[in-house]
PDB file of N, CA and C in Angstrom:
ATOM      1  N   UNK A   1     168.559  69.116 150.152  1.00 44.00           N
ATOM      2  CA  UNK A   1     168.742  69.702 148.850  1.00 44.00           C
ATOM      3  C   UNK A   1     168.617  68.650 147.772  1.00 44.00           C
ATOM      4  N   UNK A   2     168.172  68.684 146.932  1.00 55.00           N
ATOM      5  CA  UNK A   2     167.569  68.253 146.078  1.00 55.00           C
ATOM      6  C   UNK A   2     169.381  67.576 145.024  1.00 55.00           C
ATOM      7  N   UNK A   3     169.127  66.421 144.149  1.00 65.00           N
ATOM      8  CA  UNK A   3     170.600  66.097 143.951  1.00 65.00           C
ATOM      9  C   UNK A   3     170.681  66.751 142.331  1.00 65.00           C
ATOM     10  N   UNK A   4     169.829  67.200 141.713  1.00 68.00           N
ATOM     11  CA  UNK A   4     170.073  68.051 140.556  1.00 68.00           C
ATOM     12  C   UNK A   4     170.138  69.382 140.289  1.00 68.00           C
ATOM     13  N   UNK A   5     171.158  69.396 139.894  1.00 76.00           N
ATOM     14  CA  UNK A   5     171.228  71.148 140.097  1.00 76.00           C
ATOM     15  C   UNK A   5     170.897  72.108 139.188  1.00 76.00           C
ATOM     16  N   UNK A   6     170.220  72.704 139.635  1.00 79.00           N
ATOM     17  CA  UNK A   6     169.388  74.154 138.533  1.00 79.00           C
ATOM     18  C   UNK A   6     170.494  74.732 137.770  1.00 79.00           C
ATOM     19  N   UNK A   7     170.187  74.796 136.659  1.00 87.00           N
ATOM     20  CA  UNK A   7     170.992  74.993 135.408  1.00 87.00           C
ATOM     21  C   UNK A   7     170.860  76.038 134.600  1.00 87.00           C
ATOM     22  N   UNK A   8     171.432  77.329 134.473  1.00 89.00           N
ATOM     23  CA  UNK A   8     171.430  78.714 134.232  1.00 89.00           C
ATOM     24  C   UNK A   8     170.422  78.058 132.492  1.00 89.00           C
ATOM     25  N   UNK A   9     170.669  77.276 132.115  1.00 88.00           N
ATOM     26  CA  UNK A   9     170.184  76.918 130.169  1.00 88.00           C
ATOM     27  C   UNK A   9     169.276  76.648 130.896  1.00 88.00           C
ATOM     28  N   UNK A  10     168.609  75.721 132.640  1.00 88.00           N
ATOM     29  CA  UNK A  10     167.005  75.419 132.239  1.00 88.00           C
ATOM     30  C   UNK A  10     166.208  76.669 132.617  1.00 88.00           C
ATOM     31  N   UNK A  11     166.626  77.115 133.239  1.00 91.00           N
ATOM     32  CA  UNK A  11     166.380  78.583 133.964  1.00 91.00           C
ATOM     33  C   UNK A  11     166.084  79.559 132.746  1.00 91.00           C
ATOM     34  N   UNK A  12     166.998  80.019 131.667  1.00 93.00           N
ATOM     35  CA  UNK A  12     166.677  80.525 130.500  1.00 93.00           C
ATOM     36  C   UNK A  12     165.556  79.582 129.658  1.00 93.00           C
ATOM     37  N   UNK A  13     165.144  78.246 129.567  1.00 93.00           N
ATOM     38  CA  UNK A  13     164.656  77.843 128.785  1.00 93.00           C
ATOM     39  C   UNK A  13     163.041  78.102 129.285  1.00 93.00           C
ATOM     40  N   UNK A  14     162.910  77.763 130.816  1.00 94.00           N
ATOM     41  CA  UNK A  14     161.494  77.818 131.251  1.00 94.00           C
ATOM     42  C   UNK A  14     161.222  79.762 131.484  1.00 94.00           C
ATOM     43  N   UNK A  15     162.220  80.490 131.383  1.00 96.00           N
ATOM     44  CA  UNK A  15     161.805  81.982 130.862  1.00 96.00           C
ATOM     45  C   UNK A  15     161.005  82.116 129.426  1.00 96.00           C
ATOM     46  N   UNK A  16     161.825  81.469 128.871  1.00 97.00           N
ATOM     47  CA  UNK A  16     161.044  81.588 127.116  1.00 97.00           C
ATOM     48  C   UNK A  16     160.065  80.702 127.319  1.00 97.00           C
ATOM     49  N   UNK A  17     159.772  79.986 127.704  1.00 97.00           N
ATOM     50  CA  UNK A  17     158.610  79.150 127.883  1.00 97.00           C
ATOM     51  C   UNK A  17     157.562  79.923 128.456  1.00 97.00           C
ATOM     52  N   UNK A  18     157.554  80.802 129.029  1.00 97.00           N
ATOM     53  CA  UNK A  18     156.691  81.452 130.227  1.00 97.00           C
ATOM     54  C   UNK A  18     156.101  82.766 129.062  1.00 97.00           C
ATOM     55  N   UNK A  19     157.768  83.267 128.555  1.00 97.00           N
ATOM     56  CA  UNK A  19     157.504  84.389 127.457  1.00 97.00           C
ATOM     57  C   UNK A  19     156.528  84.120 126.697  1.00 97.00           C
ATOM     58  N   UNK A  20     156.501  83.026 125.929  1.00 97.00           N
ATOM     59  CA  UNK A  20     155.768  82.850 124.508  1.00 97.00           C
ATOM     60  C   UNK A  20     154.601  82.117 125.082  1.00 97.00           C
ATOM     61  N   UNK A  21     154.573  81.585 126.432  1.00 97.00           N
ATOM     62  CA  UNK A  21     153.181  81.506 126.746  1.00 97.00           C
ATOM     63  C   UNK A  21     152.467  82.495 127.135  1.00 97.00           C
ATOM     64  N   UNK A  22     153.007  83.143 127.822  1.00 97.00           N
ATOM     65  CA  UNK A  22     152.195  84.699 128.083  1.00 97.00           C
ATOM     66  C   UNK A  22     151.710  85.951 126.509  1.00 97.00           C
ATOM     67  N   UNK A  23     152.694  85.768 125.650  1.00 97.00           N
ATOM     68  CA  UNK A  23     152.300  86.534 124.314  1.00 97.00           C
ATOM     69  C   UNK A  23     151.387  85.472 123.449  1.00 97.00           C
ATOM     70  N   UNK A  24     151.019  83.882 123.798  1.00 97.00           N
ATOM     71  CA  UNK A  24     149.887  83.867 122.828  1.00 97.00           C
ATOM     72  C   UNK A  24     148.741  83.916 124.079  1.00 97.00           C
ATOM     73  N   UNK A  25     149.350  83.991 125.089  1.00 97.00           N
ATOM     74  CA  UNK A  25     147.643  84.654 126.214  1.00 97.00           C
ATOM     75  C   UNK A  25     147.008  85.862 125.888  1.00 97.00           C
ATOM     76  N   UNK A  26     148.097  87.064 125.487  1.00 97.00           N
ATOM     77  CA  UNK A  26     148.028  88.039 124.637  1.00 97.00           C
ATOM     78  C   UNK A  26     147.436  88.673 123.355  1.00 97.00           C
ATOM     79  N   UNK A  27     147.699  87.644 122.552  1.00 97.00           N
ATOM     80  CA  UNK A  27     147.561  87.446 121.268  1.00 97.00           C
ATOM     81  C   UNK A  27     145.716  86.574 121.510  1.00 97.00           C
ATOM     82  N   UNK A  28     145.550  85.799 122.280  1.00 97.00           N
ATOM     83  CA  UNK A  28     144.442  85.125 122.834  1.00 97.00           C
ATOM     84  C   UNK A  28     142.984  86.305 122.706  1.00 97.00           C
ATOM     85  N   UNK A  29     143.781  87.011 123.853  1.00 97.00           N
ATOM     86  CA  UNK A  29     142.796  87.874 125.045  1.00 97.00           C
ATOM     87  C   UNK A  29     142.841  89.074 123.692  1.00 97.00           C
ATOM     88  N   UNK A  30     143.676  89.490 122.722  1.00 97.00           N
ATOM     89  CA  UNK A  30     143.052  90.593 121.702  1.00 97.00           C
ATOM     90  C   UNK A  30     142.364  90.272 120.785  1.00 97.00           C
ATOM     91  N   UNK A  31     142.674  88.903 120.313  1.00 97.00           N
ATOM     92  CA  UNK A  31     141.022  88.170 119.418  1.00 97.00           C
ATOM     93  C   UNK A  31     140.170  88.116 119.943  1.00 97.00           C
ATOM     94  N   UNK A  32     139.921  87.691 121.719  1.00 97.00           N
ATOM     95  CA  UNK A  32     138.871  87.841 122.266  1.00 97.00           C
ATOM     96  C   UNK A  32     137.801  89.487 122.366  1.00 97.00           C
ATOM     97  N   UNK A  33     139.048  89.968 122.335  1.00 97.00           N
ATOM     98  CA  UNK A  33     138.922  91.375 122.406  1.00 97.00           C
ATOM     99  C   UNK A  33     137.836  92.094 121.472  1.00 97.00           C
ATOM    100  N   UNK A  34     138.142  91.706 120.182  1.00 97.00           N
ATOM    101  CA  UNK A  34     137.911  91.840 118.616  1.00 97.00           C
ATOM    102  C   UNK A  34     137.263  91.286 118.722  1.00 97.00           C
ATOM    103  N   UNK A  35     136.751  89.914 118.654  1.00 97.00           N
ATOM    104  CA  UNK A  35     135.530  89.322 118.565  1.00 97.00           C
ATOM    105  C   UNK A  35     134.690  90.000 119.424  1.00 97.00           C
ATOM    106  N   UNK A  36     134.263  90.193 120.364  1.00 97.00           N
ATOM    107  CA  UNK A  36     133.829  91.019 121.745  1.00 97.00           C
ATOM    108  C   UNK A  36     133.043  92.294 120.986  1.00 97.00           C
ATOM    109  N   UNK A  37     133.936  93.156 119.884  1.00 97.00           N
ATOM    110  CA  UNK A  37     133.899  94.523 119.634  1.00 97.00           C
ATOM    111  C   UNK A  37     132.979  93.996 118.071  1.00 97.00           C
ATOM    112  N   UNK A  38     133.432  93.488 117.616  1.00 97.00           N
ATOM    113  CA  UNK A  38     132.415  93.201 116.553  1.00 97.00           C
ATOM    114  C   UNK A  38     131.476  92.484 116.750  1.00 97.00           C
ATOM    115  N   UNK A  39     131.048  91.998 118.062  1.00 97.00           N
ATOM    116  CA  UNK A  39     129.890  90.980 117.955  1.00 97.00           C
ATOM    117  C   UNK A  39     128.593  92.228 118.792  1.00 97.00           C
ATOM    118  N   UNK A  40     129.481  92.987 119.483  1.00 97.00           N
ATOM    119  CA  UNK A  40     128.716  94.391 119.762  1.00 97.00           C
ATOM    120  C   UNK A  40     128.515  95.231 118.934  1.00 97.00           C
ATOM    121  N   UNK A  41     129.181  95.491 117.677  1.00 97.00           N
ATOM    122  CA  UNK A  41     128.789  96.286 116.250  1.00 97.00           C
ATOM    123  C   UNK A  41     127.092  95.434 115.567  1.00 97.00           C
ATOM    124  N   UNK A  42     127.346  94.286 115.616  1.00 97.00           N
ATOM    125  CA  UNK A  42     126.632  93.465 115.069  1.00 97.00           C
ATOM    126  C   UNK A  42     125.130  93.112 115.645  1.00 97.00           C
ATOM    127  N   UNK A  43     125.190  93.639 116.688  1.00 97.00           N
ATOM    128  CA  UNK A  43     123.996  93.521 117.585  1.00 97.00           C
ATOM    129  C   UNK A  43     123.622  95.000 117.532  1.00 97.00           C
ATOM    130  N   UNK A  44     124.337  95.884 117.551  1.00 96.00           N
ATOM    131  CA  UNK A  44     123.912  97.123 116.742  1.00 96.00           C
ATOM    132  C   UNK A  44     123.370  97.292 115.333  1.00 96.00           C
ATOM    133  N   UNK A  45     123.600  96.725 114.568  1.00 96.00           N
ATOM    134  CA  UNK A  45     123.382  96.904 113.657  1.00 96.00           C
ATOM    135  C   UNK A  45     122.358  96.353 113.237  1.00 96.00           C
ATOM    136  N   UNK A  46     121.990  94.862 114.242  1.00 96.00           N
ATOM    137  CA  UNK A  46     120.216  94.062 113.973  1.00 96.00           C
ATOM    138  C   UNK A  46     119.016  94.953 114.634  1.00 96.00           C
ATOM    139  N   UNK A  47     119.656  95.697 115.747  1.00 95.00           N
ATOM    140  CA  UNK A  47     118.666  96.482 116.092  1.00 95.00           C
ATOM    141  C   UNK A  47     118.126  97.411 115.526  1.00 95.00           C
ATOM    142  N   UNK A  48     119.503  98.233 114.915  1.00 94.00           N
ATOM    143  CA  UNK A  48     118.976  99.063 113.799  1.00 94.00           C
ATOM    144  C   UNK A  48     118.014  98.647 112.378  1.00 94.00           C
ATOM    145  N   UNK A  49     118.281  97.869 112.054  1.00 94.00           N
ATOM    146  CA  UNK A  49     117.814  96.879 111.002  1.00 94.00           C
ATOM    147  C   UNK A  49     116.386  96.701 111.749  1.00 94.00           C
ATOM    148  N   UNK A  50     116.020  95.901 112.605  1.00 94.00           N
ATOM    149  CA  UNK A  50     114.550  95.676 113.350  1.00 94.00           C
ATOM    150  C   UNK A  50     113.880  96.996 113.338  1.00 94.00           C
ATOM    151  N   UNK A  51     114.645  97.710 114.124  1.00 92.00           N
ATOM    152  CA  UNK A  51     113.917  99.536 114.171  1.00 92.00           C
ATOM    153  C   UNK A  51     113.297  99.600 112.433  1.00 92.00           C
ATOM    154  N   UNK A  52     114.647 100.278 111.674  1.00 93.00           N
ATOM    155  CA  UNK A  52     113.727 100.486 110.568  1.00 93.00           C
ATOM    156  C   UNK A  52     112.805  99.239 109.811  1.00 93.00           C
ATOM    157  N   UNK A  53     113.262  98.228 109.956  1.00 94.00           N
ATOM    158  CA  UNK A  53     111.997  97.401 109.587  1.00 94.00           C
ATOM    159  C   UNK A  53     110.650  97.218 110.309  1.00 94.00           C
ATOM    160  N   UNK A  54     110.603  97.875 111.654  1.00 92.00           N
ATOM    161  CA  UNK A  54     109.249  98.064 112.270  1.00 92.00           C
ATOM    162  C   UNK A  54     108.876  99.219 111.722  1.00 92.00           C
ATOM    163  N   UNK A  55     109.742 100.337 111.607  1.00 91.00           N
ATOM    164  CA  UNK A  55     109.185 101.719 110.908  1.00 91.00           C
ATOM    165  C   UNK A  55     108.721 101.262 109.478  1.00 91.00           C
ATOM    166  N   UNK A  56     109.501 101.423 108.474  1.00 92.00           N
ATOM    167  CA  UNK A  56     108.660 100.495 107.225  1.00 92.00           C
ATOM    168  C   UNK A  56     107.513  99.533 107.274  1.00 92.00           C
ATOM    169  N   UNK A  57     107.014  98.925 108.064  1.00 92.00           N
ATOM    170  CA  UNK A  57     105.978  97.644 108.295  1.00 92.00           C
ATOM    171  C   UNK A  57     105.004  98.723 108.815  1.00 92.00           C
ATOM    172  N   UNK A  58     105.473  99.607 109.649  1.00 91.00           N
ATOM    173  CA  UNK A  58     104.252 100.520 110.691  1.00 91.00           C
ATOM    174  C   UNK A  58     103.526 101.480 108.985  1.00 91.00           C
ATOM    175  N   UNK A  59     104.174 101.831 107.952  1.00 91.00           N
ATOM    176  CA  UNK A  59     103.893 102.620 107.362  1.00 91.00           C
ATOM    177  C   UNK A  59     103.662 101.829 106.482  1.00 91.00           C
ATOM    178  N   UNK A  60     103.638 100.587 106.245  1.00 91.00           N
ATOM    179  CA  UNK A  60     102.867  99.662 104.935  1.00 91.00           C
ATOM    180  C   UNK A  60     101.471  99.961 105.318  1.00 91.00           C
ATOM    181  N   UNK A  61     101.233  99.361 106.734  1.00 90.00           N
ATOM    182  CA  UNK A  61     100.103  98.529 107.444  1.00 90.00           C
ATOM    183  C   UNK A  61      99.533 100.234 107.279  1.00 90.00           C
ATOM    184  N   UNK A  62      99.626 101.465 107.892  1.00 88.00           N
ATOM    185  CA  UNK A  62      99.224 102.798 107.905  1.00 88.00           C
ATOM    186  C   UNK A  62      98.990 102.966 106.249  1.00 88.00           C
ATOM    187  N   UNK A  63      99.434 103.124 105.600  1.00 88.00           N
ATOM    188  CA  UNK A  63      99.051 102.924 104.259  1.00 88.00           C
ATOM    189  C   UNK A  63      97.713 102.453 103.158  1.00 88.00           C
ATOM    190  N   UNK A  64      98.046 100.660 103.648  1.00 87.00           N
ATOM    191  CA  UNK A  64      97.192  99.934 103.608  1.00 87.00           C
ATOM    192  C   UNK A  64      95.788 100.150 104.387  1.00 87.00           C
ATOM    193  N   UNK A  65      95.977 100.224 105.474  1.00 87.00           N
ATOM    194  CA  UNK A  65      94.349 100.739 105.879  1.00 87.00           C
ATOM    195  C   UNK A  65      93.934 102.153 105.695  1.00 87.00           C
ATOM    196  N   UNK A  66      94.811 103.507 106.072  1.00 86.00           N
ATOM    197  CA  UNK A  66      94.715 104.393 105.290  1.00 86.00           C
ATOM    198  C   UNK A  66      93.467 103.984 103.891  1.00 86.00           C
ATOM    199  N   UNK A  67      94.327 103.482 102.677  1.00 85.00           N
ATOM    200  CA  UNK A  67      93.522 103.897 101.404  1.00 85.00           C
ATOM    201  C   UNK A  67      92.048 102.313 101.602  1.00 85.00           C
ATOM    202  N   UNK A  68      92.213 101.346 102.362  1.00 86.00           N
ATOM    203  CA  UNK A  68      90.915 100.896 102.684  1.00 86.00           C
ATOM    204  C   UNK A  68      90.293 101.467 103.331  1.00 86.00           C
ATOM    205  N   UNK A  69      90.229 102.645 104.536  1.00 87.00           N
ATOM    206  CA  UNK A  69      89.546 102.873 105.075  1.00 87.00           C
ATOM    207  C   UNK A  69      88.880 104.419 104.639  1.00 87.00           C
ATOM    208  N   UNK A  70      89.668 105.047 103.600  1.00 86.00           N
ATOM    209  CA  UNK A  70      89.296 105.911 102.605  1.00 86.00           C
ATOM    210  C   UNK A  70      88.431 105.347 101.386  1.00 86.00           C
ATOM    211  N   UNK A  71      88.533 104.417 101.245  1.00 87.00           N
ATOM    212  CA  UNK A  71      87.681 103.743  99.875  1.00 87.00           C
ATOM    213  C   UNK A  71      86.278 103.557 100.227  1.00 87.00           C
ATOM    214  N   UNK A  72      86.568 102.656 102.076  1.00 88.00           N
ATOM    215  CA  UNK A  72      85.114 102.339 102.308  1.00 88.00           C
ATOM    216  C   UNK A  72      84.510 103.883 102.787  1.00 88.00           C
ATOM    217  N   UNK A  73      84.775 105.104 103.141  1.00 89.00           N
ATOM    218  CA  UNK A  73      84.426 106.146 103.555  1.00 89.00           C
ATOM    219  C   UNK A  73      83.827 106.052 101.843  1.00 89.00           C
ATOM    220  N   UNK A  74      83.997 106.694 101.391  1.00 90.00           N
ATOM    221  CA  UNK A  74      83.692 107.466  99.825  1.00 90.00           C
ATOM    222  C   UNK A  74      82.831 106.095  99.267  1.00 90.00           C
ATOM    223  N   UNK A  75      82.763 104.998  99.492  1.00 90.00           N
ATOM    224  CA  UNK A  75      81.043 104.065  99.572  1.00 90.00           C
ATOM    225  C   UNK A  75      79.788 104.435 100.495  1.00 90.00           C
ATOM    226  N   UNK A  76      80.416 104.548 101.679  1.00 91.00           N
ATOM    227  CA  UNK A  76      79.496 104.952 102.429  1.00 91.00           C
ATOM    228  C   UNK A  76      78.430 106.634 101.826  1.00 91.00           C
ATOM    229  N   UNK A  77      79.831 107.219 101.335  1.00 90.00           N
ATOM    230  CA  UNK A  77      79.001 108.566 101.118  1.00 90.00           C
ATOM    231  C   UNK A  77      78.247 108.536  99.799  1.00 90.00           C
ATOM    232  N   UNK A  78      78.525 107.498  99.144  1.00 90.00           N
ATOM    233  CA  UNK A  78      77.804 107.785  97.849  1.00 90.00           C
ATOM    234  C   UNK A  78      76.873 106.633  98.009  1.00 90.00           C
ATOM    235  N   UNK A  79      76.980 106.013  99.098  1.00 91.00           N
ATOM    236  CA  UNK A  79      75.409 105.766  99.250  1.00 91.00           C
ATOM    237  C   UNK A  79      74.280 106.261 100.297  1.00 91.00           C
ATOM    238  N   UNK A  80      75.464 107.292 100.970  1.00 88.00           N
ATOM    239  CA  UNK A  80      74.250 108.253 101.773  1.00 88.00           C
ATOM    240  C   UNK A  80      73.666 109.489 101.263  1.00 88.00           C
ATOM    241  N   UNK A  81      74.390 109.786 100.092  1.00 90.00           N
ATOM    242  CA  UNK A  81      74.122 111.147  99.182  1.00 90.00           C
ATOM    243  C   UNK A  81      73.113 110.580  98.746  1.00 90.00           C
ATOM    244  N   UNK A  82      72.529 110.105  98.295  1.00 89.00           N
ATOM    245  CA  UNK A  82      70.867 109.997  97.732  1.00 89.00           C
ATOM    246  C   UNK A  82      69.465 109.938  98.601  1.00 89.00           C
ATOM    247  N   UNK A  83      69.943 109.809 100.126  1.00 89.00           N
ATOM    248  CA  UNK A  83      69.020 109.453 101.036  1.00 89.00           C
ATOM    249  C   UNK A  83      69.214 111.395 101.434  1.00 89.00           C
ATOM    250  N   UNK A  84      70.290 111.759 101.280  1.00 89.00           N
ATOM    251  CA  UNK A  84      70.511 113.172 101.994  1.00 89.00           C
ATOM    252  C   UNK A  84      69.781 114.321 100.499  1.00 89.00           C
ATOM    253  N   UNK A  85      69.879 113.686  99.596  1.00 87.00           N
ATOM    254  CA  UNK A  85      69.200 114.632  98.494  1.00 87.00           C
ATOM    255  C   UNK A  85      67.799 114.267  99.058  1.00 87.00           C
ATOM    256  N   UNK A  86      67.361 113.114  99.442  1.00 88.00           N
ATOM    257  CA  UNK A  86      65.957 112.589  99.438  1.00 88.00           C
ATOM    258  C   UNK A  86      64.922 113.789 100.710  1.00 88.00           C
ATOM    259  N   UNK A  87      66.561 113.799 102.010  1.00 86.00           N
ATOM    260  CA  UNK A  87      65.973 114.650 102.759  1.00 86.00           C
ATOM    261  C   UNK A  87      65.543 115.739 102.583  1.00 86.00           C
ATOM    262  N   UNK A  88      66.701 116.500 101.855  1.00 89.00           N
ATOM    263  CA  UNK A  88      66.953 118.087 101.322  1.00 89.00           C
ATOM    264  C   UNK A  88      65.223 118.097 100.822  1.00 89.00           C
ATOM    265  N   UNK A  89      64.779 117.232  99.895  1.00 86.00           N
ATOM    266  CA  UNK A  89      63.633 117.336  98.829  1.00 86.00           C
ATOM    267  C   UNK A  89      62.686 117.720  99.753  1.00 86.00           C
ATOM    268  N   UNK A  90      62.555 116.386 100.857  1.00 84.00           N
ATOM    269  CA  UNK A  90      61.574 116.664 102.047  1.00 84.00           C
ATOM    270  C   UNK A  90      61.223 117.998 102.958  1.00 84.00           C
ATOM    271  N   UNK A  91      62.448 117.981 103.004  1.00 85.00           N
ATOM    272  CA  UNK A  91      62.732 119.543 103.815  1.00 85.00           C
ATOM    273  C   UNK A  91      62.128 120.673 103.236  1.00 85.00           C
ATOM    274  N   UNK A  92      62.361 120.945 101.827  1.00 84.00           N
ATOM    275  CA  UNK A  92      61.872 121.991 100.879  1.00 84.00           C
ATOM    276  C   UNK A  92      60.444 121.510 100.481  1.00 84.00           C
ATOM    277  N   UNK A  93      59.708 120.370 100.548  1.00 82.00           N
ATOM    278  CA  UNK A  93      58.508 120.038 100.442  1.00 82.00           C
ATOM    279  C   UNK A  93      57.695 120.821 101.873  1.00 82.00           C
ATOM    280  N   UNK A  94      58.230 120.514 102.815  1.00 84.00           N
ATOM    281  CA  UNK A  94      57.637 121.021 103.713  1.00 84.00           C
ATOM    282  C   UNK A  94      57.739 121.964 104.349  1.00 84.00           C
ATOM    283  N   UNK A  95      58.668 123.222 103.484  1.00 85.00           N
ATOM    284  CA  UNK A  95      58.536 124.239 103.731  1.00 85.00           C
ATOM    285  C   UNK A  95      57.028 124.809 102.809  1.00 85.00           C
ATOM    286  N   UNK A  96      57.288 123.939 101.767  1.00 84.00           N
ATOM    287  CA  UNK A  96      56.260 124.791 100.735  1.00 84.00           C
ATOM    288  C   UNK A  96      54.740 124.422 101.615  1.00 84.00           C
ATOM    289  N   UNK A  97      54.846 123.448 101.753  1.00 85.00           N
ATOM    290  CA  UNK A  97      53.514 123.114 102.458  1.00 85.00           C
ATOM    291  C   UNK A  97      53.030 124.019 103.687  1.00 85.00           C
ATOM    292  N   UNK A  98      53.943 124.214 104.539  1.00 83.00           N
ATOM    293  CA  UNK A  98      53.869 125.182 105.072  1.00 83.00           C
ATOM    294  C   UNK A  98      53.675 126.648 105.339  1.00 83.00           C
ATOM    295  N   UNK A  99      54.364 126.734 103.433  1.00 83.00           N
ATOM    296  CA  UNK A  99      54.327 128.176 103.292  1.00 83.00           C
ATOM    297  C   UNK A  99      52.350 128.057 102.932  1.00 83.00           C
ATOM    298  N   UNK A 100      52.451 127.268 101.951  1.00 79.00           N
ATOM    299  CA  UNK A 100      50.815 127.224 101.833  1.00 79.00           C
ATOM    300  C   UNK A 100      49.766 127.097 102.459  1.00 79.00           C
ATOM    301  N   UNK A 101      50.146 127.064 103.581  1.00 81.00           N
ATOM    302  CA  UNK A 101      49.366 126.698 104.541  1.00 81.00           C
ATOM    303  C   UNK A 101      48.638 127.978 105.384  1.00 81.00           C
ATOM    304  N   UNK A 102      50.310 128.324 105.385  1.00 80.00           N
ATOM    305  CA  UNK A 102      50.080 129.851 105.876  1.00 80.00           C
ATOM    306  C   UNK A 102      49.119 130.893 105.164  1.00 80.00           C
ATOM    307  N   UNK A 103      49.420 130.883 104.077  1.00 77.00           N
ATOM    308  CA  UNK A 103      48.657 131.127 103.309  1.00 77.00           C
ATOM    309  C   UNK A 103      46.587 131.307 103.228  1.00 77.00           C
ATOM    310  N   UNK A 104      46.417 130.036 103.514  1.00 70.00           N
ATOM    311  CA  UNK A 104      44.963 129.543 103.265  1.00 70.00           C
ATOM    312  C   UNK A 104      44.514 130.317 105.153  1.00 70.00           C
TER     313      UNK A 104
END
């Protein structure tokens, strides 16, 4: 047996010792907790953020080529409308020729 004897005050003292170490393990593990819960809000919330900023970017870029690729359409046609009047002319030339032909 050991020659010092356990002492009802150290016995109470290493209880409170144990107490208030276990409530800031407590107090520890619910900041961890909290940090944990907001760092998962927060990663929600970049994703959301990325989403609509790919949706917005998808509808610039759709936009943007949209009215370029409408601009160069309506060049193209107004420089094929004069070759297509040119045909029309041809077409009706050679009906008449034809009709005259018939004719003779």
């Amino acid at each position: 047996m050991p020659d010092d004897p356990i002492s009802l005050d150290l016995l109470a003292r290493l209880c409170q010792q144990t107490l208030q170490e276990t409530r800031a393990t407590r107090k520890e593990l619910a900041d961890v907790r909290t940090l944990s819960l907001q760092t998962i809000d927060y990663a929600r919330r970049i994703e959301r953020r990325v989403a609509e900023q790919r949706d917005d970017l998808e509808l610039m870029i759709k936009a943007e080529l949209g009215g370029s690729l409408a601009h160069l359409q309506t060049r193209i046609e107004n420089h094929l409308q004069p070759i297509e009047d040119r045909l029309r002319g041809l077409d009706l030339l050679e009906q008449r020729v034809e009709a005259l032909e018939g004719k003779v």
